[in-house]
Coordinates of C-alpha atoms in Angstrom, one line a residue:
X1 CA -2.2 -22.7 -1.4
X2 CA -1.7 -26.1 0.4
X3 CA -3.3 -26.5 3.8
X4 CA -1.7 -28.8 6.3
X5 CA -3.5 -32.1 5.7
X6 CA -3.3 -33.2 9.3
X7 CA -5.3 -30.1 10.6
X8 CA -9.0 -30.4 10.9
X9 CA -10.4 -27.1 9.6
X10 CA -12.9 -25.6 12.1
X11 CA -16.1 -23.9 11.1
X12 CA -16.7 -20.3 12.2
X13 CA -20.2 -20.1 13.6
X14 CA -21.1 -16.4 13.0
X15 CA -24.1 -14.2 13.4
X16 CA -24.0 -12.5 10.0
X17 CA -21.9 -13.1 6.9
X18 CA -21.7 -10.2 4.4
X19 CA -20.6 -10.8 0.9
X20 CA -20.1 -8.0 -1.6
X21 CA -18.0 -7.2 -4.6
X22 CA -15.5 -4.3 -4.9
X23 CA -17.1 -0.9 -4.1
X24 CA -20.3 -2.4 -2.7
X25 CA -19.8 -0.8 0.6
X26 CA -19.1 -3.9 2.7
X27 CA -17.2 -2.1 5.4
X28 CA -19.8 0.8 5.6
X29 CA -22.7 -1.7 5.8
X30 CA -20.9 -3.8 8.4
X31 CA -20.4 -0.7 10.6
X32 CA -24.1 0.1 10.3
X33 CA -24.9 -3.3 11.6
X34 CA -22.4 -2.9 14.5
X35 CA -24.1 0.4 15.4
X36 CA -27.5 -1.3 15.5
X37 CA -26.4 -3.6 18.3
X38 CA -25.6 -0.7 20.5
X39 CA -22.3 -2.0 21.9
X40 CA -19.9 0.5 23.5
X41 CA -16.4 1.1 22.0
X42 CA -14.7 -1.1 24.6
X43 CA -17.1 -4.0 23.9
X44 CA -16.2 -4.1 20.2
X45 CA -13.3 -5.8 18.3
X46 CA -13.1 -4.7 14.6
X47 CA -10.4 -6.5 12.6
X48 CA -9.2 -6.1 9.1
X49 CA -6.1 -7.0 7.0
X50 CA -3.8 -4.0 6.8
X51 CA -3.1 -0.9 8.9
X52 CA -4.5 1.5 6.3
X53 CA -7.7 -0.5 6.1
X54 CA -7.9 -0.5 9.9
X55 CA -7.6 3.3 9.9
X56 CA -10.5 3.5 7.4
X57 CA -12.5 1.1 9.5
X58 CA -12.0 3.2 12.6
X59 CA -13.1 6.3 10.7
X60 CA -16.3 4.6 9.5
X61 CA -17.1 3.4 13.0
X62 CA -16.7 6.9 14.4
X63 CA -18.9 8.3 11.6
X64 CA -21.6 5.8 12.8
X65 CA -21.4 7.4 16.2
X66 CA -20.0 4.2 17.9
X67 CA -17.1 6.2 19.2
X68 CA -16.1 9.9 19.3
X69 CA -12.6 9.1 18.0
X70 CA -10.4 6.1 17.1
X71 CA -8.7 6.5 20.5
X72 CA -11.8 5.1 22.0
X73 CA -11.6 1.9 19.9
X74 CA -8.8 -0.2 21.6
X75 CA -9.6 -3.3 19.6
X76 CA -10.0 -1.7 16.1
X77 CA -6.9 -2.9 14.2
X78 CA -5.5 -5.7 12.2
X79 CA -5.7 -9.1 13.8
X80 CA -2.1 -8.7 14.8
X81 CA -2.9 -5.4 16.4
X82 CA -5.8 -6.7 18.4
X83 CA -3.8 -9.7 19.7
X84 CA -0.9 -7.3 20.5
X85 CA -3.3 -5.1 22.6
X86 CA -5.1 -8.0 24.2
X87 CA -1.9 -9.8 25.3
X88 CA -0.1 -6.5 26.1
X89 CA 3.0 -7.2 24.0
X90 CA 5.4 -4.3 24.9
X91 CA 5.9 -1.9 22.0
X92 CA 9.6 -1.4 22.8
X93 CA 10.2 -5.2 22.3
X94 CA 8.9 -5.1 18.7
X95 CA 11.6 -6.4 16.3
X96 CA 10.5 -3.8 13.7
X97 CA 11.6 -0.9 15.8
X98 CA 10.1 2.6 15.6
X99 CA 11.3 5.2 13.3
X100 CA 9.6 8.0 15.1
X101 CA 11.1 7.0 18.4
X102 CA 14.5 6.4 16.7
X103 CA 14.7 2.7 17.5
X104 CA 16.2 0.5 14.7
X105 CA 14.6 -2.3 12.8
X106 CA 16.4 -5.3 14.4
X107 CA 15.3 -7.7 11.6
X108 CA 17.6 -5.6 9.4
X109 CA 20.4 -6.0 11.9
X110 CA 19.8 -9.8 12.0
X111 CA 20.3 -10.1 8.3
X112 CA 23.1 -7.6 8.0
X113 CA 25.1 -9.7 10.5
X114 CA 24.7 -12.6 8.1
X115 CA 25.3 -10.6 4.9
X116 CA 21.9 -11.6 3.6
X117 CA 20.0 -9.1 1.4
X118 CA 17.0 -7.6 3.1
X119 CA 14.6 -4.8 2.3
X120 CA 13.3 -2.9 5.3
X121 CA 9.6 -2.6 4.5
X122 CA 8.3 -1.7 8.0
X123 CA 5.4 -3.6 9.6
X124 CA 3.1 -4.1 6.5
X125 CA 3.7 -7.7 5.6
X126 CA 0.9 -7.6 3.1
X127 CA 2.3 -4.7 1.0
X128 CA 4.0 -6.6 -1.8
X129 CA 5.6 -9.9 -2.8
X130 CA 9.2 -9.9 -1.4
X131 CA 12.2 -10.0 -3.7
X132 CA 15.2 -10.2 -1.3
X133 CA 16.5 -13.4 0.3
X134 CA 15.9 -12.2 3.8
X135 CA 12.4 -11.1 3.1
X136 CA 11.7 -14.3 1.3
X137 CA 12.8 -16.3 4.3
X138 CA 10.4 -14.3 6.5
X139 CA 7.6 -14.8 4.1
X140 CA 8.2 -18.6 4.1
X141 CA 8.2 -18.5 7.9
X142 CA 4.9 -16.6 7.9
X143 CA 3.4 -19.1 5.4
X144 CA 4.4 -22.0 7.6
X145 CA 2.7 -20.5 10.7
X146 CA -0.4 -19.3 8.9
X147 CA -1.0 -22.6 7.1
X148 CA 0.0 -24.5 10.2
X149 CA 2.7 -26.6 8.4
X150 CA 5.8 -28.1 10.0
X151 CA 9.1 -26.2 9.4
X152 CA 10.4 -29.1 7.2
X153 CA 7.5 -28.5 4.8
X154 CA 8.6 -25.0 3.8
X155 CA 9.3 -26.3 0.3
X156 CA 5.5 -26.5 -0.3
X157 CA 5.1 -22.7 0.0
X158 CA 4.3 -20.7 -3.2
X159 CA 7.6 -18.7 -2.7
X160 CA 9.8 -21.6 -2.1
X161 CA 11.1 -21.7 -5.7
X162 CA 11.9 -17.9 -5.4
X163 CA 13.8 -18.5 -2.2
X164 CA 15.9 -21.2 -3.9
X165 CA 16.4 -18.9 -7.0
X166 CA 17.9 -16.3 -4.7
X167 CA 20.5 -18.7 -3.3
X168 CA 18.4 -20.3 -0.5
X169 CA 18.0 -24.0 0.2
X170 CA 16.8 -26.4 2.9
X171 CA 19.9 -26.2 5.0
X172 CA 20.0 -22.4 4.9
X173 CA 16.3 -22.1 5.7
X174 CA 16.5 -24.4 8.7
X175 CA 19.6 -22.6 10.0
X176 CA 18.1 -19.2 9.6
X177 CA 14.9 -20.4 11.3
X178 CA 16.8 -21.5 14.4
X179 CA 19.1 -18.4 14.5
X180 CA 16.1 -16.1 14.0
X181 CA 14.2 -17.6 16.9
X182 CA 17.4 -17.5 19.1
X183 CA 18.0 -13.9 18.2
X184 CA 14.5 -12.9 19.3
X185 CA 14.7 -14.9 22.5
X186 CA 18.2 -13.5 23.4
X187 CA 16.9 -9.9 22.9
X188 CA 13.4 -10.3 24.3
X189 CA 11.8 -9.5 20.9
X190 CA 8.6 -10.4 19.2
X191 CA 7.3 -10.2 15.6
X192 CA 3.9 -10.5 14.0
X193 CA 4.1 -14.3 13.6
X194 CA 4.6 -14.6 17.4
X195 CA 1.3 -12.7 17.9
X196 CA -0.5 -15.3 15.8
X197 CA 1.2 -18.2 17.7
X198 CA 0.2 -16.6 21.0
X199 CA -3.4 -16.5 20.0
X200 CA -3.4 -20.1 18.6
X201 CA -2.0 -21.3 22.0
X202 CA -4.7 -19.5 24.0
X203 CA -8.2 -20.8 24.6
X204 CA -9.5 -17.4 25.5
X205 CA -10.9 -14.5 23.4
X206 CA -10.7 -10.7 23.7
X207 CA -13.0 -9.3 26.3
X208 CA -15.7 -8.0 23.9
X209 CA -19.3 -8.6 23.1
X210 CA -19.1 -8.2 19.3
X211 CA -16.3 -9.0 16.8
X212 CA -16.3 -7.7 13.2
X213 CA -13.8 -9.4 10.8
X214 CA -13.6 -7.4 7.6
X215 CA -11.7 -8.6 4.5
X216 CA -12.3 -12.1 5.8
X217 CA -11.5 -13.7 2.5
X218 CA -7.8 -13.1 3.1
X219 CA -7.8 -15.1 6.4
X220 CA -5.2 -17.8 6.6
X221 CA -5.9 -21.2 8.3
X222 CA -4.3 -19.9 11.5
X223 CA -6.4 -16.6 11.4
X224 CA -9.5 -18.7 10.6
X225 CA -8.8 -21.0 13.5
X226 CA -8.3 -18.1 15.9
X227 CA -11.6 -16.5 14.7
X228 CA -13.4 -19.8 15.1
X229 CA -12.2 -20.1 18.7
X230 CA -13.2 -16.5 19.5
X231 CA -16.6 -17.1 17.9
X232 CA -17.4 -19.7 20.5
X233 CA -16.9 -17.1 23.3
X234 CA -18.1 -13.8 21.8
X235 CA -21.9 -13.5 21.4
X236 CA -22.0 -11.5 18.1
X237 CA -19.7 -12.4 15.2
X238 CA -19.9 -10.5 11.9
X239 CA -17.8 -11.6 8.9
X240 CA -17.5 -9.5 5.7
X241 CA -15.5 -10.3 2.6
X242 CA -15.3 -11.1 -1.1
X243 CA -13.5 -14.3 -2.1
X244 CA -12.9 -12.8 -5.6
X245 CA -10.4 -10.4 -4.0
X246 CA -8.3 -13.0 -2.1
X247 CA -4.7 -12.3 -3.3
X248 CA -2.4 -13.3 -0.4
X249 CA -1.9 -17.0 -1.0
X250 CA 1.8 -16.5 -0.8
X251 CA 1.3 -15.7 2.9
X252 CA -1.2 -18.4 3.5
X253 CA -4.7 -16.9 2.7
X254 CA -7.3 -19.1 1.2
X255 CA -10.7 -17.9 -0.1
X256 CA -12.2 -21.4 0.4
X257 CA -12.2 -20.9 4.1
X258 CA -14.7 -18.0 3.7
X259 CA -16.9 -20.0 1.3
X260 CA -16.8 -23.5 2.8
X261 CA -15.9 -23.1 6.5
X262 CA -18.2 -20.4 7.8
X263 CA -21.8 -20.9 8.9
X264 CA -24.0 -17.9 9.4
X265 CA -27.4 -17.5 11.0
X266 CA -28.0 -14.7 8.5
X267 CA -26.5 -14.1 5.0
X268 CA -26.4 -10.7 3.3
X269 CA -25.4 -10.3 -0.3
X270 CA -24.7 -6.7 -1.4
X271 CA -25.8 -6.2 -5.0
X272 CA -25.1 -2.6 -5.7
X273 CA -21.7 -1.1 -6.6
X274 CA -21.0 2.5 -5.6
X275 CA -17.4 2.8 -6.8
X276 CA -17.0 1.5 -10.3
X277 CA -19.1 2.8 -13.2
X278 CA -21.2 0.2 -15.1
X279 CA -19.3 0.5 -18.4
X280 CA -15.8 0.2 -16.8
X281 CA -17.0 -2.9 -14.8
X282 CA -16.8 -4.9 -18.1
X283 CA -13.0 -5.1 -17.7
X284 CA -13.1 -6.7 -14.3
X285 CA -16.0 -8.9 -15.3
X286 CA -14.1 -10.3 -18.2
X287 CA -11.2 -11.3 -15.8
X288 CA -13.6 -13.2 -13.6
X289 CA -15.2 -14.9 -16.6
X290 CA -11.8 -15.9 -18.1
X291 CA -10.8 -17.5 -14.8
X292 CA -14.2 -19.1 -14.0
X293 CA -14.8 -17.1 -10.8
X294 CA -18.4 -16.3 -9.8
X295 CA -19.5 -13.0 -11.3
X296 CA -21.6 -10.8 -9.0
X297 CA -24.9 -9.6 -10.5
X298 CA -24.3 -5.9 -9.7
X299 CA -26.6 -2.9 -10.0
X300 CA -24.6 0.3 -10.4
X301 CA -24.8 3.7 -8.8
X302 CA -22.8 5.2 -11.6
X303 CA -23.5 4.4 -15.3
X304 CA -20.7 6.1 -17.3
X305 CA -17.0 6.2 -16.5
X306 CA -14.0 6.2 -18.8
X307 CA -12.1 3.2 -19.8
X308 CA -9.2 3.4 -22.3
X309 CA -6.6 1.0 -23.6
X310 CA -3.5 2.8 -24.9
X311 CA -0.1 1.9 -26.2
X312 CA 2.9 3.0 -24.1
X313 CA 4.0 5.7 -26.5
X314 CA 0.8 7.7 -25.8
X315 CA 1.4 7.7 -22.0
X316 CA 3.6 10.8 -21.8
X317 CA 1.1 12.9 -23.6
X318 CA -1.7 11.8 -21.4
X319 CA 0.3 12.5 -18.3
X320 CA 1.2 16.0 -19.6
X321 CA -2.3 16.9 -20.5
X322 CA -4.0 15.7 -17.2
X323 CA -2.6 17.0 -13.9
X324 CA -4.8 14.9 -11.7
X325 CA -3.3 12.5 -9.2
X326 CA -3.7 8.8 -10.0
X327 CA -2.7 5.3 -9.0
X328 CA -0.1 3.5 -11.2
X329 CA -0.5 -0.2 -10.6
X330 CA 2.2 -2.7 -11.7
X331 CA 2.5 -6.4 -11.1
X332 CA 6.3 -6.5 -10.2
X333 CA 8.5 -4.3 -8.1
X334 CA 11.1 -3.6 -10.7
X335 CA 8.5 -2.0 -13.0
X336 CA 8.2 1.0 -10.6
X337 CA 11.4 2.6 -11.8
X338 CA 10.3 3.3 -15.4
X339 CA 7.0 4.9 -14.2
X340 CA 9.0 7.1 -11.8
X341 CA 11.2 8.2 -14.7
X342 CA 8.1 9.1 -16.8
X343 CA 6.5 11.1 -14.0
X344 CA 9.7 13.0 -13.5
X345 CA 9.8 13.9 -17.2
X346 CA 6.3 15.4 -17.0
X347 CA 6.8 17.1 -13.7
X348 CA 4.2 15.1 -11.7
X349 CA 4.9 14.6 -8.0
X350 CA 4.8 10.9 -6.9
X351 CA 5.6 8.4 -4.2
X352 CA 6.2 4.7 -4.3
X353 CA 9.8 4.7 -5.5
X354 CA 13.2 5.7 -4.2
X355 CA 13.2 9.0 -6.1
X356 CA 9.8 9.9 -4.6
X357 CA 8.9 13.5 -3.8
X358 CA 9.8 14.6 -0.3
X359 CA 9.0 17.7 1.8
X360 CA 12.2 19.3 0.5
X361 CA 11.0 18.9 -3.1
X362 CA 7.6 20.4 -2.3
X363 CA 9.2 23.3 -0.4
X364 CA 11.6 24.2 -3.2
X365 CA 9.0 23.9 -5.9
X366 CA 6.5 26.0 -4.0
X367 CA 9.1 28.6 -3.1
X368 CA 10.0 29.2 -6.7
X369 CA 6.4 29.0 -7.8
X370 CA 5.3 31.6 -5.2
X371 CA 8.1 34.1 -6.2
X372 CA 7.2 33.6 -9.9
X373 CA 3.5 34.2 -9.2
X374 CA 4.3 37.4 -7.3
X375 CA 6.4 38.6 -10.3
X376 CA 3.6 37.9 -12.8
X377 CA 1.2 40.0 -10.7
X378 CA 3.7 42.9 -10.3
X379 CA 6.4 42.0 -7.9
X380 CA 6.1 43.5 -4.5
X381 CA 9.3 42.9 -2.4
X382 CA 7.2 43.2 0.7
X383 CA 5.5 39.9 -0.1
X384 CA 5.9 37.2 2.6
X385 CA 7.3 33.8 2.1
X386 CA 6.9 30.8 4.5
X387 CA 9.8 29.8 6.7
X388 CA 10.1 26.2 5.3
X389 CA 10.5 27.6 1.8
X390 CA 13.2 30.0 2.9
X391 CA 15.1 27.2 4.7
X392 CA 15.0 25.0 1.6
X393 CA 16.3 27.9 -0.6
X394 CA 19.1 28.4 2.0
X395 CA 20.0 24.7 1.7
X396 CA 20.2 24.8 -2.1
X397 CA 21.8 28.2 -2.9
X398 CA 25.2 29.7 -1.9
X399 CA 25.4 32.4 0.8
X400 CA 26.1 35.2 -1.6
X401 CA 22.5 35.1 -2.7
X402 CA 21.1 36.1 0.7
X403 CA 20.8 39.4 2.6
X404 CA 21.4 37.6 5.9
X405 CA 23.5 34.8 7.2
X406 CA 21.8 31.5 6.3
X407 CA 22.0 30.4 9.9
X408 CA 19.9 33.4 10.9
X409 CA 16.9 32.0 9.1
X410 CA 15.3 30.6 12.3
X411 CA 12.1 29.1 13.6
X412 CA 11.4 32.4 15.3
X413 CA 9.8 33.4 11.9
X414 CA 6.7 31.9 10.5
X415 CA 6.8 34.2 7.5
X416 CA 9.4 36.7 6.2
X417 CA 9.4 39.5 3.6
X418 CA 11.2 38.2 0.5
X419 CA 13.5 41.2 0.0
X420 CA 14.8 40.9 3.6
X421 CA 16.2 37.5 2.9
X422 CA 16.8 37.0 -0.8
X423 CA 19.0 39.3 -2.9
X424 CA 17.6 40.6 -6.3
X425 CA 20.2 38.4 -8.1
X426 CA 18.7 35.2 -6.6
X427 CA 15.2 36.4 -7.4
X428 CA 16.1 37.0 -11.0
X429 CA 17.7 33.5 -11.2
X430 CA 14.5 32.0 -9.8
X431 CA 12.5 33.7 -12.6
X432 CA 14.7 32.3 -15.3
X433 CA 14.0 29.2 -17.4
X434 CA 16.7 27.3 -15.5
X435 CA 16.2 28.4 -11.9
X436 CA 18.5 25.8 -10.4
X437 CA 21.5 26.4 -12.5
X438 CA 23.6 27.8 -9.7
X439 CA 23.0 25.5 -6.7
X440 CA 25.2 23.9 -4.1
X441 CA 26.1 20.3 -5.0
X442 CA 25.6 19.4 -1.3
X443 CA 22.2 20.9 -1.2
X444 CA 20.4 19.2 -4.1
X445 CA 20.9 16.1 -6.3
X446 CA 20.5 16.2 -10.1
X447 CA 17.3 14.0 -9.8
X448 CA 15.8 16.6 -7.4
X449 CA 16.7 19.4 -9.8
X450 CA 15.0 17.6 -12.7
X451 CA 11.9 16.9 -10.6
X452 CA 11.5 20.5 -9.6
X453 CA 12.4 22.1 -12.9
X454 CA 10.0 19.9 -14.9
X455 CA 7.2 20.4 -12.3
X456 CA 7.6 24.2 -12.8
X457 CA 7.3 23.7 -16.5
X458 CA 4.1 21.6 -16.4
X459 CA 2.1 22.8 -13.4
X460 CA 0.3 26.1 -12.8
X461 CA -0.4 25.9 -9.1
X462 CA 1.2 25.1 -5.8
X463 CA 1.6 21.4 -5.1
X464 CA 0.8 19.4 -2.0
X465 CA 0.6 15.8 -1.0
X466 CA -2.9 15.7 -2.4
X467 CA -1.3 16.0 -5.9
X468 CA 0.8 12.9 -5.5
X469 CA 0.7 10.1 -8.0
X470 CA 1.1 6.7 -6.3
X471 CA 3.2 4.0 -7.8
X472 CA 2.2 0.6 -6.3
X473 CA 2.1 -3.0 -6.9
X474 CA -1.5 -4.3 -7.2
X475 CA -1.0 -6.0 -3.8
X476 CA -0.3 -2.7 -2.2
X477 CA -3.4 -1.1 -3.7
X478 CA -5.7 -3.7 -2.1
X479 CA -8.4 -1.8 -0.1
X480 CA -7.6 1.6 -1.7
X481 CA -9.3 3.6 -4.5
X482 CA -8.7 6.6 -6.6
X483 CA -10.6 8.5 -9.3
X484 CA -8.0 7.6 -12.0
X485 CA -6.0 4.4 -12.2
X486 CA -3.3 3.4 -14.7
X487 CA -3.1 -0.4 -14.9
X488 CA 0.1 -1.6 -16.6
X489 CA -0.8 -4.8 -18.4
X490 CA 2.4 -6.7 -18.3
X491 CA 3.4 -9.5 -15.9
X492 CA 6.6 -11.5 -15.9
X493 CA 7.1 -14.9 -17.4
X494 CA 8.2 -16.2 -14.0
X495 CA 4.8 -15.3 -12.6
X496 CA 3.2 -16.9 -15.6
X497 CA 4.9 -20.2 -15.0
X498 CA 4.8 -20.3 -11.2
X499 CA 1.7 -18.5 -10.0
X500 CA -1.6 -20.1 -9.2
X501 CA -3.8 -19.3 -12.2
X502 CA -7.0 -18.5 -10.2
X503 CA -5.2 -16.4 -7.6
X504 CA -3.4 -14.5 -10.3
X505 CA -6.7 -13.7 -12.0
X506 CA -7.9 -12.3 -8.6
X507 CA -4.8 -10.1 -8.4
X508 CA -5.7 -8.5 -11.8
X509 CA -9.3 -8.3 -10.8
X510 CA -8.3 -6.2 -7.8
X511 CA -6.2 -4.0 -10.1
X512 CA -9.1 -3.4 -12.4
X513 CA -11.5 -2.4 -9.6
X514 CA -9.5 0.4 -7.8
X515 CA -10.8 3.3 -9.9
X516 CA -13.8 5.5 -9.2
X517 CA -14.1 7.1 -12.7
X518 CA -11.3 6.4 -15.1
X519 CA -9.4 3.2 -15.9
X520 CA -6.5 3.4 -18.3
X521 CA -4.8 0.1 -19.4
X522 CA -1.3 0.7 -20.7
X523 CA 0.3 -1.8 -23.0
X524 CA 3.9 -2.3 -23.9
X525 CA 5.7 -0.1 -21.4
X526 CA 8.0 -3.0 -20.6
X527 CA 8.1 -4.6 -24.0
X528 CA 11.9 -4.3 -24.1
X529 CA 12.2 -6.5 -21.0
X530 CA 12.6 -10.1 -22.0
X531 CA 11.0 -11.1 -18.7
X532 CA 7.7 -9.3 -19.5
X533 CA 4.6 -10.0 -21.5
X534 CA 1.0 -9.0 -21.5
X535 CA -1.0 -10.9 -19.0
X536 CA -3.8 -13.1 -20.5
X537 CA -6.5 -11.8 -18.2
X538 CA -6.5 -8.4 -20.0
X539 CA -6.2 -9.8 -23.5
X540 CA -9.8 -10.6 -23.6
X541 CA -10.8 -7.0 -23.2
X542 CA -9.8 -5.1 -26.3
X543 CA -11.1 -1.7 -25.2
X544 CA -12.6 1.0 -27.5

């Protein structure tokens, strides 16, 4: 990342600085310190990077007894969320809209008017690296604001070459920048970058006595500057982070700010890892050594985990044999599709791709599973079936399979006897090897059929959201953890030639530290893609 040279970088004068590697309990330890100061919920600002992390932070603060619920923590959020609450930016003026309230995303409308490709990704700007022209423009604008560069300097951004590759250029960028600002002004809208600008222009701080900044290693220059200003006015300032996990340089973050521009009255280094087993740590450790990052001298709460390195042709068998949910971490967005195809083949529910499992898929699968289970145990037609399952069956099958009119299946029921709704013919069809052979084309797609039929073949229990496999980029997985993680070892040649080597090492380090028990590195799944090759950070670790 290039910081604006004309900006004098301020130093954050903090009370306590906490450093700890992945799984060292930084957030939990920080909340214990917060609790020791005895501040009330309204006197506390607790900031972190992403909404999911903020929810986890609020949960840990309530566990410490600081508040009875997250509702009592008005300033526990992302930095954007805290600024939004502090300045009272109106929710109905957010350019992102609100799906629950039925208001549209007006960023999407802005780009559609100009026929510019745009992916509606909601409010999580840190979720993944953008791959559409409209999203790339917004990422460049965010980078300019967060690094405090002038608009004409957008070409210095890490994603500038990608913007040009997608058909952008200086003239287009400057035109879009003006039109985007005019669009917001004309419609009285704000976005996240406006929140950062509002805080930079203010010489005030939120009305609290203690501020905790978690995931501080991902602060940009703008966020660092805001925190430094607040630290002059708030009595107690606690910073927590791990520079080895700083991976958002494309949006302006810089781990050097944490190392070189914070000054603490007390330093705390956490030296015990509670998440990762000692033997599987060797993978992450080798990545840090290869990239010459500092390697923490950890003690481990767990000694033995499982780490495997497998060829792609073994992946299907492993997925069939083990029904547990897992993370599937890839480096590039286009790699999600193939993993989704494999999970469909083995009947595993998943999210993270367009063909993800929905409530409709769960209801149909569980309806058929329940009826088959009753049949195995000696079918009793008086058995009850939940209303959502019945409604889904009514959407999928023709009316001649039902004892009542389909529009009579109403919310007045919570449960209903199977025989009063389903005819014996439909029940017999659901017990057959191909239960979805006679469905309405309007009620179910071929992909949905394949998902449910394969799930019935490979699972022996009802399925819920707790069984979901999650397909994510490594950036999306930041701050999350799972018992089992599949890490797909291939990156793209474009990333190889354009990415910052040290930041890219940190990305793979994050990927190799999301597991609690088992890490499975998968080689060669994308070997037929000319754009892909095995990343060098995992080559050093050969596995068993």
